[in-house]
Amino acid sequence: MNPSDPPRTPQAHPVTLTLANAAFGYGRDAVIRNLDATFRAGVITAILGNNGVGKSTLLKGILTLTPCLEGSVRLDGAEISALPAAVRARRLAYLEQQASCHWPMRVDRVVALGRAPHGEHRHALLDRAPHQEQSHVPLARPGGAAE
């Protein structure tokens, strides 16, 4: 291993996400065009930019929440939009910044729900979450803000 190589994180399914000439947007209006990128497991990638330049649009496009208008998005070589939703849910996760929670719920329990696509029963997920005093764990409040 070369010392300049990124550290490797052991994973059951190493992920490679590849975008080739990808365009994302809303309707027919592309916000992002001609994007080529490769994201590999074990490498931390920051997506930076001013407000309104398409960071969230990019993430939503990768996750197929908005369509890829041109080009391709591939997860381990397979076109991501062709993968069954259950497969995408087990391989990728996304928690929207302004997500609404319709009842007060501890943040650690909201995060634990990300294990649901892996076949874990929701009650087991919630029971397994660390039990802490309410004053030490923020609550997800209606409207998405944490307390």
mmCIF file of N, CA and C in Angstrom:
data_model
loop_
_atom_site.group_PDB
_atom_site.id
_atom_site.type_symbol
_atom_site.label_atom_id
_atom_site.label_comp_id
_atom_site.label_asym_id
_atom_site.label_seq_id
_atom_site.Cartn_x
_atom_site.Cartn_y
_atom_site.Cartn_z
ATOM 1 N N MET A 1 0.844 -1.184 0.000
ATOM 2 C CA MET A 1 0.000 0.000 0.000
ATOM 3 C C MET A 1 0.880 1.236 0.000
ATOM 4 N N ASN A 2 0.618 2.145 -0.869
ATOM 5 C CA ASN A 2 1.334 3.400 -0.979
ATOM 6 C C ASN A 2 0.906 4.328 0.153
ATOM 7 N N PRO A 3 1.827 5.009 0.858
ATOM 8 C CA PRO A 3 1.445 5.895 1.960
ATOM 9 C C PRO A 3 0.499 7.014 1.544
ATOM 10 N N SER A 4 0.473 7.369 0.261
ATOM 11 C CA SER A 4 -0.426 8.436 -0.183
ATOM 12 C C SER A 4 -1.828 7.923 -0.504
ATOM 13 N N ASP A 5 -2.014 6.590 -0.495
ATOM 14 C CA ASP A 5 -3.336 6.021 -0.739
ATOM 15 C C ASP A 5 -4.252 6.340 0.431
ATOM 16 N N PRO A 6 -5.558 6.552 0.167
ATOM 17 C CA PRO A 6 -6.490 6.799 1.267
ATOM 18 C C PRO A 6 -6.621 5.561 2.138
ATOM 19 N N PRO A 7 -6.904 5.742 3.433
ATOM 20 C CA PRO A 7 -7.081 4.583 4.303
ATOM 21 C C PRO A 7 -8.260 3.747 3.829
ATOM 22 N N ARG A 8 -8.143 2.443 3.965
ATOM 23 C CA ARG A 8 -9.199 1.534 3.543
ATOM 24 C C ARG A 8 -10.091 1.217 4.728
ATOM 25 N N THR A 9 -11.374 1.274 4.505
ATOM 26 C CA THR A 9 -12.347 0.923 5.521
ATOM 27 C C THR A 9 -12.945 -0.421 5.155
ATOM 28 N N PRO A 10 -12.851 -1.421 6.040
ATOM 29 C CA PRO A 10 -13.442 -2.715 5.690
ATOM 30 C C PRO A 10 -14.954 -2.596 5.585
ATOM 31 N N GLN A 11 -15.506 -3.089 4.493
ATOM 32 C CA GLN A 11 -16.946 -3.060 4.277
ATOM 33 C C GLN A 11 -17.362 -4.371 3.628
ATOM 34 N N ALA A 12 -18.576 -4.776 3.903
ATOM 35 C CA ALA A 12 -19.093 -5.977 3.272
ATOM 36 C C ALA A 12 -19.248 -5.759 1.771
ATOM 37 N N HIS A 13 -19.633 -4.553 1.376
ATOM 38 C CA HIS A 13 -19.853 -4.228 -0.025
ATOM 39 C C HIS A 13 -19.182 -2.901 -0.338
ATOM 40 N N PRO A 14 -17.907 -2.914 -0.757
ATOM 41 C CA PRO A 14 -17.276 -1.653 -1.129
ATOM 42 C C PRO A 14 -18.064 -1.004 -2.258
ATOM 43 N N VAL A 15 -18.239 0.269 -2.173
ATOM 44 C CA VAL A 15 -19.075 0.993 -3.119
ATOM 45 C C VAL A 15 -18.209 1.860 -4.020
ATOM 46 N N THR A 16 -18.469 1.793 -5.315
ATOM 47 C CA THR A 16 -17.906 2.749 -6.256
ATOM 48 C C THR A 16 -19.078 3.377 -6.985
ATOM 49 N N LEU A 17 -19.160 4.679 -6.906
ATOM 50 C CA LEU A 17 -20.224 5.434 -7.544
ATOM 51 C C LEU A 17 -19.576 6.255 -8.649
ATOM 52 N N THR A 18 -20.034 6.077 -9.890
ATOM 53 C CA THR A 18 -19.426 6.749 -11.032
ATOM 54 C C THR A 18 -20.465 7.556 -11.785
ATOM 55 N N LEU A 19 -20.151 8.819 -12.033
ATOM 56 C CA LEU A 19 -20.997 9.696 -12.837
ATOM 57 C C LEU A 19 -20.254 9.975 -14.135
ATOM 58 N N ALA A 20 -20.916 9.787 -15.262
ATOM 59 C CA ALA A 20 -20.308 10.030 -16.570
ATOM 60 C C ALA A 20 -21.186 10.980 -17.366
ATOM 61 N N ASN A 21 -20.655 12.158 -17.646
ATOM 62 C CA ASN A 21 -21.364 13.180 -18.419
ATOM 63 C C ASN A 21 -22.776 13.417 -17.877
ATOM 64 N N ALA A 22 -22.911 13.382 -16.559
ATOM 65 C CA ALA A 22 -24.226 13.458 -15.916
ATOM 66 C C ALA A 22 -24.745 14.890 -15.864
ATOM 67 N N ALA A 23 -26.047 14.998 -16.003
ATOM 68 C CA ALA A 23 -26.739 16.274 -15.862
ATOM 69 C C ALA A 23 -27.942 16.049 -14.957
ATOM 70 N N PHE A 24 -28.146 16.975 -14.008
ATOM 71 C CA PHE A 24 -29.260 16.882 -13.069
ATOM 72 C C PHE A 24 -29.974 18.219 -13.008
ATOM 73 N N GLY A 25 -31.266 18.163 -12.768
ATOM 74 C CA GLY A 25 -32.035 19.394 -12.653
ATOM 75 C C GLY A 25 -33.486 19.075 -12.392
ATOM 76 N N TYR A 26 -34.319 20.004 -12.781
ATOM 77 C CA TYR A 26 -35.754 19.887 -12.533
ATOM 78 C C TYR A 26 -36.481 20.158 -13.843
ATOM 79 N N GLY A 27 -37.432 19.283 -14.169
ATOM 80 C CA GLY A 27 -38.076 19.392 -15.474
ATOM 81 C C GLY A 27 -37.026 19.170 -16.547
ATOM 82 N N ARG A 28 -36.949 20.082 -17.503
ATOM 83 C CA ARG A 28 -35.924 19.991 -18.550
ATOM 84 C C ARG A 28 -34.731 20.900 -18.254
ATOM 85 N N ASP A 29 -34.791 21.643 -17.161
ATOM 86 C CA ASP A 29 -33.744 22.605 -16.832
ATOM 87 C C ASP A 29 -32.638 21.952 -16.018
ATOM 88 N N ALA A 30 -31.481 21.805 -16.633
ATOM 89 C CA ALA A 30 -30.329 21.213 -15.945
ATOM 90 C C ALA A 30 -29.667 22.274 -15.070
ATOM 91 N N VAL A 31 -29.424 21.922 -13.822
ATOM 92 C CA VAL A 31 -28.705 22.776 -12.892
ATOM 93 C C VAL A 31 -27.220 22.413 -12.939
ATOM 94 N N ILE A 32 -26.945 21.127 -13.160
ATOM 95 C CA ILE A 32 -25.582 20.596 -13.247
ATOM 96 C C ILE A 32 -25.465 19.877 -14.593
ATOM 97 N N ARG A 33 -24.379 20.164 -15.325
ATOM 98 C CA ARG A 33 -24.179 19.551 -16.644
ATOM 99 C C ARG A 33 -22.777 18.972 -16.766
ATOM 100 N N ASN A 34 -22.652 17.946 -17.603
ATOM 101 C CA ASN A 34 -21.342 17.400 -17.995
ATOM 102 C C ASN A 34 -20.469 17.026 -16.800
ATOM 103 N N LEU A 35 -21.046 16.393 -15.806
ATOM 104 C CA LEU A 35 -20.293 16.042 -14.603
ATOM 105 C C LEU A 35 -19.729 14.632 -14.714
ATOM 106 N N ASP A 36 -18.417 14.541 -14.567
ATOM 107 C CA ASP A 36 -17.721 13.260 -14.493
ATOM 108 C C ASP A 36 -17.094 13.184 -13.112
ATOM 109 N N ALA A 37 -17.387 12.120 -12.378
ATOM 110 C CA ALA A 37 -16.825 11.967 -11.034
ATOM 111 C C ALA A 37 -16.871 10.503 -10.634
ATOM 112 N N THR A 38 -15.933 10.124 -9.771
ATOM 113 C CA THR A 38 -15.920 8.791 -9.195
ATOM 114 C C THR A 38 -15.759 8.924 -7.696
ATOM 115 N N PHE A 39 -16.626 8.260 -6.956
ATOM 116 C CA PHE A 39 -16.592 8.255 -5.499
ATOM 117 C C PHE A 39 -16.345 6.820 -5.057
ATOM 118 N N ARG A 40 -15.350 6.622 -4.203
ATOM 119 C CA ARG A 40 -14.979 5.271 -3.767
ATOM 120 C C ARG A 40 -15.182 5.112 -2.271
ATOM 121 N N ALA A 41 -15.475 3.895 -1.861
ATOM 122 C CA ALA A 41 -15.619 3.570 -0.444
ATOM 123 C C ALA A 41 -14.318 3.892 0.282
ATOM 124 N N GLY A 42 -14.446 4.393 1.499
ATOM 125 C CA GLY A 42 -13.278 4.674 2.326
ATOM 126 C C GLY A 42 -12.641 6.016 2.073
ATOM 127 N N VAL A 43 -13.171 6.769 1.117
ATOM 128 C CA VAL A 43 -12.634 8.089 0.802
ATOM 129 C C VAL A 43 -13.691 9.126 1.152
ATOM 130 N N ILE A 44 -13.322 10.093 1.950
ATOM 131 C CA ILE A 44 -14.255 11.163 2.318
ATOM 132 C C ILE A 44 -14.209 12.225 1.232
ATOM 133 N N THR A 45 -15.374 12.580 0.724
ATOM 134 C CA THR A 45 -15.490 13.585 -0.329
ATOM 135 C C THR A 45 -16.393 14.702 0.158
ATOM 136 N N ALA A 46 -15.951 15.934 -0.005
ATOM 137 C CA ALA A 46 -16.761 17.100 0.352
ATOM 138 C C ALA A 46 -17.311 17.715 -0.928
ATOM 139 N N ILE A 47 -18.575 18.063 -0.905
ATOM 140 C CA ILE A 47 -19.211 18.751 -2.022
ATOM 141 C C ILE A 47 -19.472 20.168 -1.538
ATOM 142 N N LEU A 48 -18.729 21.112 -2.075
ATOM 143 C CA LEU A 48 -18.777 22.491 -1.604
ATOM 144 C C LEU A 48 -19.295 23.410 -2.693
ATOM 145 N N GLY A 49 -19.943 24.480 -2.289
ATOM 146 C CA GLY A 49 -20.396 25.481 -3.249
ATOM 147 C C GLY A 49 -21.334 26.464 -2.595
ATOM 148 N N ASN A 50 -21.538 27.569 -3.269
ATOM 149 C CA ASN A 50 -22.459 28.596 -2.783
ATOM 150 C C ASN A 50 -23.886 28.065 -2.766
ATOM 151 N N ASN A 51 -24.744 28.776 -2.069
ATOM 152 C CA ASN A 51 -26.162 28.418 -2.054
ATOM 153 C C ASN A 51 -26.709 28.457 -3.479
ATOM 154 N N GLY A 52 -27.510 27.466 -3.812
ATOM 155 C CA GLY A 52 -28.204 27.461 -5.088
ATOM 156 C C GLY A 52 -27.405 26.965 -6.279
ATOM 157 N N VAL A 53 -26.200 26.412 -6.070
ATOM 158 C CA VAL A 53 -25.409 25.961 -7.221
ATOM 159 C C VAL A 53 -25.668 24.501 -7.594
ATOM 160 N N GLY A 54 -26.416 23.758 -6.767
ATOM 161 C CA GLY A 54 -26.798 22.408 -7.154
ATOM 162 C C GLY A 54 -26.262 21.280 -6.297
ATOM 163 N N LYS A 55 -25.761 21.566 -5.114
ATOM 164 C CA LYS A 55 -25.237 20.495 -4.247
ATOM 165 C C LYS A 55 -26.333 19.502 -3.885
ATOM 166 N N SER A 56 -27.450 19.987 -3.423
ATOM 167 C CA SER A 56 -28.573 19.100 -3.065
ATOM 168 C C SER A 56 -29.154 18.432 -4.303
ATOM 169 N N THR A 57 -29.214 19.144 -5.404
ATOM 170 C CA THR A 57 -29.700 18.569 -6.659
ATOM 171 C C THR A 57 -28.816 17.412 -7.086
ATOM 172 N N LEU A 58 -27.501 17.563 -6.923
ATOM 173 C CA LEU A 58 -26.569 16.486 -7.244
ATOM 174 C C LEU A 58 -26.861 15.255 -6.394
ATOM 175 N N LEU A 59 -26.982 15.442 -5.083
ATOM 176 C CA LEU A 59 -27.253 14.297 -4.203
ATOM 177 C C LEU A 59 -28.579 13.636 -4.540
ATOM 178 N N LYS A 60 -29.600 14.436 -4.776
ATOM 179 C CA LYS A 60 -30.910 13.877 -5.117
ATOM 180 C C LYS A 60 -30.867 13.144 -6.454
ATOM 181 N N GLY A 61 -30.084 13.646 -7.394
ATOM 182 C CA GLY A 61 -29.939 12.971 -8.679
ATOM 183 C C GLY A 61 -29.225 11.642 -8.546
ATOM 184 N N ILE A 62 -28.157 11.613 -7.752
ATOM 185 C CA ILE A 62 -27.428 10.363 -7.530
ATOM 186 C C ILE A 62 -28.354 9.312 -6.920
ATOM 187 N N LEU A 63 -29.216 9.745 -6.013
ATOM 188 C CA LEU A 63 -30.118 8.818 -5.319
ATOM 189 C C LEU A 63 -31.385 8.508 -6.103
ATOM 190 N N THR A 64 -31.530 9.057 -7.291
ATOM 191 C CA THR A 64 -32.695 8.914 -8.172
ATOM 192 C C THR A 64 -33.954 9.573 -7.613
ATOM 193 N N LEU A 65 -33.786 10.519 -6.695
ATOM 194 C CA LEU A 65 -34.938 11.282 -6.205
ATOM 195 C C LEU A 65 -35.355 12.327 -7.232
ATOM 196 N N THR A 66 -34.412 12.737 -8.067
ATOM 197 C CA THR A 66 -34.694 13.542 -9.258
ATOM 198 C C THR A 66 -34.003 12.809 -10.413
ATOM 199 N N PRO A 67 -34.502 12.966 -11.633
ATOM 200 C CA PRO A 67 -33.935 12.181 -12.736
ATOM 201 C C PRO A 67 -32.567 12.679 -13.179
ATOM 202 N N CYS A 68 -31.785 11.753 -13.684
ATOM 203 C CA CYS A 68 -30.542 12.086 -14.371
ATOM 204 C C CYS A 68 -30.977 12.481 -15.781
ATOM 205 N N LEU A 69 -30.777 13.736 -16.159
ATOM 206 C CA LEU A 69 -31.274 14.237 -17.442
ATOM 207 C C LEU A 69 -30.421 13.783 -18.620
ATOM 208 N N GLU A 70 -29.126 13.581 -18.376
ATOM 209 C CA GLU A 70 -28.196 13.109 -19.403
ATOM 210 C C GLU A 70 -27.115 12.285 -18.722
ATOM 211 N N GLY A 71 -26.409 11.494 -19.503
ATOM 212 C CA GLY A 71 -25.289 10.740 -18.968
ATOM 213 C C GLY A 71 -25.750 9.568 -18.121
ATOM 214 N N SER A 72 -24.853 9.144 -17.220
ATOM 215 C CA SER A 72 -25.188 7.982 -16.404
ATOM 216 C C SER A 72 -24.654 8.117 -14.992
ATOM 217 N N VAL A 73 -25.336 7.401 -14.094
ATOM 218 C CA VAL A 73 -24.903 7.245 -12.706
ATOM 219 C C VAL A 73 -24.847 5.742 -12.470
ATOM 220 N N ARG A 74 -23.666 5.245 -12.104
ATOM 221 C CA ARG A 74 -23.484 3.805 -11.919
ATOM 222 C C ARG A 74 -22.998 3.504 -10.515
ATOM 223 N N LEU A 75 -23.600 2.498 -9.932
ATOM 224 C CA LEU A 75 -23.216 2.005 -8.616
ATOM 225 C C LEU A 75 -22.588 0.634 -8.825
ATOM 226 N N ASP A 76 -21.297 0.542 -8.592
ATOM 227 C CA ASP A 76 -20.546 -0.697 -8.827
ATOM 228 C C ASP A 76 -20.788 -1.238 -10.232
ATOM 229 N N GLY A 77 -20.809 -0.342 -11.205
ATOM 230 C CA GLY A 77 -20.939 -0.726 -12.611
ATOM 231 C C GLY A 77 -22.352 -0.841 -13.128
ATOM 232 N N ALA A 78 -23.351 -0.888 -12.247
ATOM 233 C CA ALA A 78 -24.752 -1.023 -12.672
ATOM 234 C C ALA A 78 -25.420 0.346 -12.710
ATOM 235 N N GLU A 79 -26.196 0.588 -13.756
ATOM 236 C CA GLU A 79 -26.946 1.839 -13.852
ATOM 237 C C GLU A 79 -27.861 1.939 -12.635
ATOM 238 N N ILE A 80 -27.706 3.007 -11.862
ATOM 239 C CA ILE A 80 -28.392 3.097 -10.566
ATOM 240 C C ILE A 80 -29.909 3.133 -10.707
ATOM 241 N N SER A 81 -30.415 3.774 -11.758
ATOM 242 C CA SER A 81 -31.871 3.858 -11.926
ATOM 243 C C SER A 81 -32.480 2.500 -12.270
ATOM 244 N N ALA A 82 -31.668 1.555 -12.738
ATOM 245 C CA ALA A 82 -32.169 0.221 -13.076
ATOM 246 C C ALA A 82 -32.176 -0.721 -11.873
ATOM 247 N N LEU A 83 -31.508 -0.327 -10.793
ATOM 248 C CA LEU A 83 -31.480 -1.178 -9.605
ATOM 249 C C LEU A 83 -32.812 -1.113 -8.874
ATOM 250 N N PRO A 84 -33.271 -2.212 -8.316
ATOM 251 C CA PRO A 84 -34.504 -2.176 -7.514
ATOM 252 C C PRO A 84 -34.343 -1.204 -6.340
ATOM 253 N N ALA A 85 -35.420 -0.565 -5.963
ATOM 254 C CA ALA A 85 -35.387 0.411 -4.868
ATOM 255 C C ALA A 85 -34.824 -0.202 -3.589
ATOM 256 N N ALA A 86 -35.136 -1.451 -3.309
ATOM 257 C CA ALA A 86 -34.636 -2.095 -2.089
ATOM 258 C C ALA A 86 -33.114 -2.217 -2.109
ATOM 259 N N VAL A 87 -32.543 -2.478 -3.265
ATOM 260 C CA VAL A 87 -31.086 -2.567 -3.383
ATOM 261 C C VAL A 87 -30.466 -1.200 -3.161
ATOM 262 N N ARG A 88 -31.038 -0.168 -3.791
ATOM 263 C CA ARG A 88 -30.521 1.200 -3.588
ATOM 264 C C ARG A 88 -30.604 1.587 -2.118
ATOM 265 N N ALA A 89 -31.693 1.229 -1.463
ATOM 266 C CA ALA A 89 -31.880 1.599 -0.053
ATOM 267 C C ALA A 89 -30.856 0.933 0.857
ATOM 268 N N ARG A 90 -30.433 -0.264 0.518
ATOM 269 C CA ARG A 90 -29.417 -0.943 1.334
ATOM 270 C C ARG A 90 -28.017 -0.408 1.073
ATOM 271 N N ARG A 91 -27.788 0.175 -0.086
ATOM 272 C CA ARG A 91 -26.433 0.609 -0.460
ATOM 273 C C ARG A 91 -26.184 2.093 -0.244
ATOM 274 N N LEU A 92 -27.237 2.917 -0.270
ATOM 275 C CA LEU A 92 -27.097 4.368 -0.160
ATOM 276 C C LEU A 92 -28.074 4.902 0.884
ATOM 277 N N ALA A 93 -27.692 5.972 1.539
ATOM 278 C CA ALA A 93 -28.581 6.590 2.528
ATOM 279 C C ALA A 93 -28.512 8.103 2.391
ATOM 280 N N TYR A 94 -29.593 8.755 2.756
ATOM 281 C CA TYR A 94 -29.678 10.213 2.631
ATOM 282 C C TYR A 94 -30.648 10.722 3.678
ATOM 283 N N LEU A 95 -30.224 11.670 4.473
ATOM 284 C CA LEU A 95 -31.103 12.325 5.428
ATOM 285 C C LEU A 95 -31.110 13.794 5.062
ATOM 286 N N GLU A 96 -32.238 14.244 4.578
ATOM 287 C CA GLU A 96 -32.362 15.608 4.087
ATOM 288 C C GLU A 96 -32.172 16.617 5.210
ATOM 289 N N GLN A 97 -31.504 17.699 4.905
ATOM 290 C CA GLN A 97 -31.208 18.726 5.905
ATOM 291 C C GLN A 97 -32.486 19.295 6.518
ATOM 292 N N GLN A 98 -33.486 19.517 5.730
ATOM 293 C CA GLN A 98 -34.728 20.108 6.216
ATOM 294 C C GLN A 98 -35.849 19.082 6.343
ATOM 295 N N ALA A 99 -35.505 17.819 6.556
ATOM 296 C CA ALA A 99 -36.520 16.768 6.649
ATOM 297 C C ALA A 99 -37.460 17.041 7.819
ATOM 298 N N SER A 100 -38.720 16.790 7.604
ATOM 299 C CA SER A 100 -39.719 16.983 8.650
ATOM 300 C C SER A 100 -39.945 15.688 9.406
ATOM 301 N N CYS A 101 -40.096 15.811 10.692
ATOM 302 C CA CYS A 101 -40.477 14.679 11.533
ATOM 303 C C CYS A 101 -41.826 15.048 12.133
ATOM 304 N N HIS A 102 -42.794 14.192 11.981
ATOM 305 C CA HIS A 102 -44.149 14.547 12.376
ATOM 306 C C HIS A 102 -44.454 14.275 13.839
ATOM 307 N N TRP A 103 -43.481 13.839 14.594
ATOM 308 C CA TRP A 103 -43.632 13.664 16.031
ATOM 309 C C TRP A 103 -42.240 13.805 16.653
ATOM 310 N N PRO A 104 -42.157 14.170 17.927
ATOM 311 C CA PRO A 104 -40.843 14.284 18.563
ATOM 312 C C PRO A 104 -40.154 12.925 18.615
ATOM 313 N N MET A 105 -38.930 12.866 18.132
ATOM 314 C CA MET A 105 -38.181 11.618 18.117
ATOM 315 C C MET A 105 -36.714 11.946 18.349
ATOM 316 N N ARG A 106 -36.054 11.136 19.178
ATOM 317 C CA ARG A 106 -34.638 11.363 19.432
ATOM 318 C C ARG A 106 -33.837 11.189 18.153
ATOM 319 N N VAL A 107 -32.829 12.041 17.980
ATOM 320 C CA VAL A 107 -32.023 12.025 16.772
ATOM 321 C C VAL A 107 -31.359 10.666 16.558
ATOM 322 N N ASP A 108 -30.858 10.038 17.621
ATOM 323 C CA ASP A 108 -30.209 8.737 17.460
ATOM 324 C C ASP A 108 -31.186 7.691 16.930
ATOM 325 N N ARG A 109 -32.458 7.836 17.262
ATOM 326 C CA ARG A 109 -33.457 6.887 16.756
ATOM 327 C C ARG A 109 -33.807 7.166 15.296
ATOM 328 N N VAL A 110 -33.809 8.434 14.906
ATOM 329 C CA VAL A 110 -34.021 8.758 13.489
ATOM 330 C C VAL A 110 -32.890 8.146 12.664
ATOM 331 N N VAL A 111 -31.659 8.307 13.116
ATOM 332 C CA VAL A 111 -30.506 7.755 12.403
ATOM 333 C C VAL A 111 -30.584 6.227 12.362
ATOM 334 N N ALA A 112 -31.014 5.590 13.448
ATOM 335 C CA ALA A 112 -31.122 4.125 13.493
ATOM 336 C C ALA A 112 -32.108 3.603 12.459
ATOM 337 N N LEU A 113 -33.069 4.403 12.058
ATOM 338 C CA LEU A 113 -34.033 3.960 11.050
ATOM 339 C C LEU A 113 -33.361 3.672 9.710
ATOM 340 N N GLY A 114 -32.160 4.193 9.499
ATOM 341 C CA GLY A 114 -31.416 3.902 8.280
ATOM 342 C C GLY A 114 -31.036 2.437 8.150
ATOM 343 N N ARG A 115 -31.151 1.666 9.216
ATOM 344 C CA ARG A 115 -30.866 0.226 9.165
ATOM 345 C C ARG A 115 -32.070 -0.569 8.681
ATOM 346 N N ALA A 116 -33.235 0.026 8.588
ATOM 347 C CA ALA A 116 -34.449 -0.688 8.202
ATOM 348 C C ALA A 116 -34.325 -1.430 6.860
ATOM 349 N N PRO A 117 -33.702 -0.852 5.820
ATOM 350 C CA PRO A 117 -33.596 -1.591 4.554
ATOM 351 C C PRO A 117 -32.742 -2.848 4.648
ATOM 352 N N HIS A 118 -32.028 -3.015 5.737
ATOM 353 C CA HIS A 118 -31.183 -4.186 5.908
ATOM 354 C C HIS A 118 -31.934 -5.328 6.581
ATOM 355 N N GLY A 119 -33.258 -5.172 6.720
ATOM 356 C CA GLY A 119 -34.085 -6.241 7.238
ATOM 357 C C GLY A 119 -34.247 -6.235 8.744
ATOM 358 N N GLU A 120 -33.729 -5.234 9.406
ATOM 359 C CA GLU A 120 -33.876 -5.182 10.855
ATOM 360 C C GLU A 120 -35.255 -4.626 11.194
ATOM 361 N N HIS A 121 -35.913 -5.268 12.111
ATOM 362 C CA HIS A 121 -37.250 -4.858 12.523
ATOM 363 C C HIS A 121 -37.183 -3.509 13.218
ATOM 364 N N ARG A 122 -38.129 -2.652 12.961
ATOM 365 C CA ARG A 122 -38.049 -1.284 13.481
ATOM 366 C C ARG A 122 -38.014 -1.229 15.004
ATOM 367 N N HIS A 123 -38.715 -2.128 15.689
ATOM 368 C CA HIS A 123 -38.676 -2.098 17.147
ATOM 369 C C HIS A 123 -37.299 -2.497 17.661
ATOM 370 N N ALA A 124 -36.671 -3.452 17.004
ATOM 371 C CA ALA A 124 -35.317 -3.853 17.396
ATOM 372 C C ALA A 124 -34.342 -2.707 17.178
ATOM 373 N N LEU A 125 -34.553 -1.951 16.114
ATOM 374 C CA LEU A 125 -33.686 -0.800 15.855
ATOM 375 C C LEU A 125 -33.790 0.218 16.978
ATOM 376 N N LEU A 126 -35.007 0.491 17.369
ATOM 377 C CA LEU A 126 -35.214 1.514 18.388
ATOM 378 C C LEU A 126 -34.760 1.033 19.759
ATOM 379 N N ASP A 127 -34.951 -0.245 20.045
ATOM 380 C CA ASP A 127 -34.507 -0.778 21.326
ATOM 381 C C ASP A 127 -32.995 -0.835 21.421
ATOM 382 N N ARG A 128 -32.320 -1.042 20.266
ATOM 383 C CA ARG A 128 -30.870 -1.147 20.258
ATOM 384 C C ARG A 128 -30.201 0.215 20.399
ATOM 385 N N ALA A 129 -30.904 1.286 20.058
ATOM 386 C CA ALA A 129 -30.316 2.624 20.156
ATOM 387 C C ALA A 129 -29.950 2.908 21.602
ATOM 388 N N PRO A 130 -28.851 3.623 21.832
ATOM 389 C CA PRO A 130 -28.428 3.890 23.212
ATOM 390 C C PRO A 130 -29.513 4.627 23.988
ATOM 391 N N HIS A 131 -29.732 4.188 25.209
ATOM 392 C CA HIS A 131 -30.723 4.847 26.060
ATOM 393 C C HIS A 131 -30.001 5.908 26.880
ATOM 394 N N GLN A 132 -30.330 7.138 26.602
ATOM 395 C CA GLN A 132 -29.721 8.252 27.300
ATOM 396 C C GLN A 132 -30.827 9.131 27.840
ATOM 397 N N GLU A 133 -30.455 9.941 28.771
ATOM 398 C CA GLU A 133 -31.426 10.886 29.299
ATOM 399 C C GLU A 133 -31.889 11.812 28.184
ATOM 400 N N GLN A 134 -33.145 12.162 28.206
ATOM 401 C CA GLN A 134 -33.727 13.035 27.197
ATOM 402 C C GLN A 134 -32.942 14.333 27.069
ATOM 403 N N SER A 135 -32.389 14.840 28.176
ATOM 404 C CA SER A 135 -31.681 16.114 28.130
ATOM 405 C C SER A 135 -30.351 16.016 27.396
ATOM 406 N N HIS A 136 -29.839 14.790 27.157
ATOM 407 C CA HIS A 136 -28.549 14.638 26.502
ATOM 408 C C HIS A 136 -28.656 14.304 25.021
ATOM 409 N N VAL A 137 -29.841 13.980 24.538
ATOM 410 C CA VAL A 137 -30.002 13.587 23.156
ATOM 411 C C VAL A 137 -30.997 14.552 22.503
ATOM 412 N N PRO A 138 -30.575 15.253 21.436
ATOM 413 C CA PRO A 138 -31.501 16.201 20.781
ATOM 414 C C PRO A 138 -32.717 15.471 20.226
ATOM 415 N N LEU A 139 -33.808 16.176 20.179
ATOM 416 C CA LEU A 139 -35.031 15.641 19.600
ATOM 417 C C LEU A 139 -35.178 16.192 18.192
ATOM 418 N N ALA A 140 -35.676 15.360 17.270
ATOM 419 C CA ALA A 140 -36.076 15.853 15.975
ATOM 420 C C ALA A 140 -37.487 16.387 16.146
ATOM 421 N N ARG A 141 -37.678 17.616 15.845
ATOM 422 C CA ARG A 141 -38.975 18.269 16.025
ATOM 423 C C ARG A 141 -39.692 18.418 14.682
ATOM 424 N N PRO A 142 -41.016 18.546 14.715
ATOM 425 C CA PRO A 142 -41.736 18.828 13.467
ATOM 426 C C PRO A 142 -41.089 20.008 12.763
ATOM 427 N N GLY A 143 -40.897 19.868 11.468
ATOM 428 C CA GLY A 143 -40.226 20.904 10.689
ATOM 429 C C GLY A 143 -38.765 20.604 10.492
ATOM 430 N N GLY A 144 -38.238 19.552 11.128
ATOM 431 C CA GLY A 144 -36.882 19.111 10.871
ATOM 432 C C GLY A 144 -35.818 19.661 11.785
ATOM 433 N N ALA A 145 -36.131 20.641 12.613
ATOM 434 C CA ALA A 145 -35.102 21.222 13.476
ATOM 435 C C ALA A 145 -34.834 20.316 14.662
ATOM 436 N N ALA A 146 -33.586 20.245 15.059
ATOM 437 C CA ALA A 146 -33.226 19.492 16.264
ATOM 438 C C ALA A 146 -33.277 20.427 17.447
ATOM 439 N N GLU A 147 -33.671 19.882 18.579
ATOM 440 C CA GLU A 147 -33.797 20.681 19.794
ATOM 441 C C GLU A 147 -32.461 20.757 20.497
#
